[in-house]
Short mmCIF file of C-alpha atoms in Angstrom, two decimals:
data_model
loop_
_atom_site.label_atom_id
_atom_site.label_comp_id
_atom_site.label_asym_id
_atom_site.label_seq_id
_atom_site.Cartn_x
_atom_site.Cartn_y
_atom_site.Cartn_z
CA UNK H 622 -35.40 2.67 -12.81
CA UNK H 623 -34.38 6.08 -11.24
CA UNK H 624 -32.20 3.91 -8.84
CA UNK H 625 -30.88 2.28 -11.51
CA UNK H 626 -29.92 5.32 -13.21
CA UNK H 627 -28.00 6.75 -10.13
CA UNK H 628 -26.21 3.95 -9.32
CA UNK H 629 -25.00 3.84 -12.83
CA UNK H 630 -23.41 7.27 -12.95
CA UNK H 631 -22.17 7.22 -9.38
CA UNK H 632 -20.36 4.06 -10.97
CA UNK H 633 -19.12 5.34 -14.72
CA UNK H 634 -18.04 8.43 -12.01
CA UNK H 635 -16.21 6.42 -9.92
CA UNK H 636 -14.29 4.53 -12.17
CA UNK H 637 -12.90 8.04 -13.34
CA UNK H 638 -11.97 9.66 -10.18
CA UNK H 639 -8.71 9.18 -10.02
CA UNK H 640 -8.12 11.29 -13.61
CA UNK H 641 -9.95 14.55 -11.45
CA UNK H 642 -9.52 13.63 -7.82
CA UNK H 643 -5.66 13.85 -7.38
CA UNK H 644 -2.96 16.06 -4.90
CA UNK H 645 -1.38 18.63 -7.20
CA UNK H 646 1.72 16.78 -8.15
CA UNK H 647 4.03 19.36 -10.02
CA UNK H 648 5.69 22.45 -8.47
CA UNK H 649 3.56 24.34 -11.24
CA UNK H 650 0.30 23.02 -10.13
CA UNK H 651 1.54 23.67 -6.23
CA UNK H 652 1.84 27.53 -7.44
CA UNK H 653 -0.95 27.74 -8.90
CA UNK H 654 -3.15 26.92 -5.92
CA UNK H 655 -0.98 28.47 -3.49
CA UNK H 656 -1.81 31.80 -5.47
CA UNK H 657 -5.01 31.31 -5.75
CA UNK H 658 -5.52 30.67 -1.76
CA UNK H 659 -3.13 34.02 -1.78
CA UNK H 660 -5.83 36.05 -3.68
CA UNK H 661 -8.55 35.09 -1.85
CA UNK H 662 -7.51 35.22 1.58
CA UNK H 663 -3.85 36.01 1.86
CA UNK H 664 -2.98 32.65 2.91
CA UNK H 665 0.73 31.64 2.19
CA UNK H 666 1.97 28.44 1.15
CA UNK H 667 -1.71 26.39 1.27
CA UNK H 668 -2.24 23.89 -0.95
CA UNK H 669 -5.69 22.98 0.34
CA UNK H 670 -8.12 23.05 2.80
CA UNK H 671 -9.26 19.76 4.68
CA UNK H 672 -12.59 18.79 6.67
CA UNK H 673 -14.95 16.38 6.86
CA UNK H 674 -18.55 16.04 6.46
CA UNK H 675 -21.69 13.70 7.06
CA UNK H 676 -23.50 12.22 4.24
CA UNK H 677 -26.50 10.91 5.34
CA UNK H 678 -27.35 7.43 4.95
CA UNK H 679 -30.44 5.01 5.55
CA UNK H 680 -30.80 3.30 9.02
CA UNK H 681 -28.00 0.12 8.97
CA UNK H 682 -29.87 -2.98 9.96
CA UNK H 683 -27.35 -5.16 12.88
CA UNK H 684 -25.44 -4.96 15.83
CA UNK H 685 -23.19 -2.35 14.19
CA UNK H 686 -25.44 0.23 13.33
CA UNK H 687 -25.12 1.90 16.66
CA UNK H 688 -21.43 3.17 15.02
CA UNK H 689 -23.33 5.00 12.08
CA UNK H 690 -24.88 7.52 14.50
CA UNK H 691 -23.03 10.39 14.26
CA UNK H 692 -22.94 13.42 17.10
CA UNK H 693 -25.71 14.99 15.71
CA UNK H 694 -27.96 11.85 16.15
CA UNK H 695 -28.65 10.44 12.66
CA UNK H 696 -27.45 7.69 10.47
CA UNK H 697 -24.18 8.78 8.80
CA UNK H 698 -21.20 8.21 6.61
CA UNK H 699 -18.32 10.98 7.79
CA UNK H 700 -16.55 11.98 4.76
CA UNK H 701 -12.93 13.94 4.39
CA UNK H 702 -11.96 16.14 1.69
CA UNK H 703 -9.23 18.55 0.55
CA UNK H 704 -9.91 20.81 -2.08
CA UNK H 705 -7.98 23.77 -3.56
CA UNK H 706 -9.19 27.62 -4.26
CA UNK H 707 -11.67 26.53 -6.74
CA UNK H 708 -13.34 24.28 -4.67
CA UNK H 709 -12.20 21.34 -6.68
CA UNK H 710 -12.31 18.12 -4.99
CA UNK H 711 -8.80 16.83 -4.16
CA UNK H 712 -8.68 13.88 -1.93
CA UNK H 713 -11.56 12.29 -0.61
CA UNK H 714 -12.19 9.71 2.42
CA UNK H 715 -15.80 7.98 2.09
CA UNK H 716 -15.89 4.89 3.95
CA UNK H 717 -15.54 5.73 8.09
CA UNK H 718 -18.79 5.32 10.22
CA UNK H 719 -20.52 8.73 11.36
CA UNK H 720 -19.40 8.18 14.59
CA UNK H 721 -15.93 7.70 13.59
CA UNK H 722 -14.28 11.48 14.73
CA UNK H 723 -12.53 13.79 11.99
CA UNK H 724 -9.09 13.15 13.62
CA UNK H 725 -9.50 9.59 13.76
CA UNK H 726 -10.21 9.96 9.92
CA UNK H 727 -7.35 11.62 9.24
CA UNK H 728 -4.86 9.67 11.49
CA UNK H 729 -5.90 7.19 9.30
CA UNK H 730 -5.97 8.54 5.86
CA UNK H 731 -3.24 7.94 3.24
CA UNK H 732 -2.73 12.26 2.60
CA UNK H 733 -1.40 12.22 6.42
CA UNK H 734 1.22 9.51 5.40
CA UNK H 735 2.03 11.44 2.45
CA UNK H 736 2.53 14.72 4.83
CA UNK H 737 4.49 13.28 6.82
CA UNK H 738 6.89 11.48 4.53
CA UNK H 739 7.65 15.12 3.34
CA UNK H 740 5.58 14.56 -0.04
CA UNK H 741 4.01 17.93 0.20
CA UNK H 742 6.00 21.25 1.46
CA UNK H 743 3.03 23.27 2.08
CA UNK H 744 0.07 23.66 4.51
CA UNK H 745 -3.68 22.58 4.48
CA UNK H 746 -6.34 24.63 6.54
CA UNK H 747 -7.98 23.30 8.81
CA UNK H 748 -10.91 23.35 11.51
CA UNK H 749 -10.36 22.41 15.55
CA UNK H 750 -11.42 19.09 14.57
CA UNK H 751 -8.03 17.89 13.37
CA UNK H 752 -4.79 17.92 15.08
CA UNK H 753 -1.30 20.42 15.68
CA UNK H 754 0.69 19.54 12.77
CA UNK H 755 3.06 21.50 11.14
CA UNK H 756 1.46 20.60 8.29
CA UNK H 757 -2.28 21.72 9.03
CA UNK H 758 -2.83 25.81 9.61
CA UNK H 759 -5.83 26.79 10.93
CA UNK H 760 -7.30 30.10 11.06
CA UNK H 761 -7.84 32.25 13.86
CA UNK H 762 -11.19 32.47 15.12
CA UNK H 763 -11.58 36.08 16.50
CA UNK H 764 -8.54 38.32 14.97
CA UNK H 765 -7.99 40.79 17.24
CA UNK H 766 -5.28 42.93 15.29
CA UNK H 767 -5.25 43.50 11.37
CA UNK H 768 -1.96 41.40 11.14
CA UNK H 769 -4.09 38.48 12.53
#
């Protein structure tokens, strides 16, 4: 019954995750977040921060479950998200095999379309698993001056 139970919520929440899980769409909203990153780190003009991670999963019977092992050796789903200052889930990507890479993801992934088509004019932060974009930022890992 417990797995009952779960699958029912994860359902009644998925049917309503496009009301909470949603790019800022208005300038205001934009602002908003873009201070908030500003407070917390100094960051101009972010609007997010993007990477992916692996959600475990149960061993996938078949040919293809040789594509679910992800780099660290276990049976994976590899998830991308973007979420603002507040850690609030913005876009998600939940359906790519674990050993499917983060760039690949995001090659892939409907937010890049939307950056590209100029539907966003500020940055997400990123990690060195995702590509040179003028688009993505990423941080610098040893700051050697107090600019930096």
């Amino acid at each position: 019954s417990v797995t009952n139970i779960c699958r029912r919520v994860a359902t009644a929440l998925a049917r309503r995750a496009r009301e909470y899980i949603k790019m800022p769409t208005t300038h205001q909203e934009q602002q908003e977040i873009m201070m908030q990153f500003r407070n917390i780190c100094g960051f101009r003009n972010l609007i997010g921060a993007i990477d992916c991670t692996h959600i475990r999963i149960k061993k996938v019977p078949g040919e293809v479950s040789q594509y679910y092992i992800n780099r660290k050796g276990y049976y994976s789903i590899n998830v991308q998200m973007i979420y603002d200052a507040s850690l609030r889930i913005k876009d998600i990507v939940a359906h790519w095999r674990g050993s499917t890479h983060d760039t690949w993801i995001f090659r892939e992934s409907i937010i890049r379309q939307r950056f590209e088509a100029g539907k966003f004019c500020e940055r997400l932060l990123r990690d060195s698993g995702y590509p040179w974009t003028p688009y993505l930022f990423t941080h610098l890992l040893n700051p050697q001056t107090q600019k930096e």
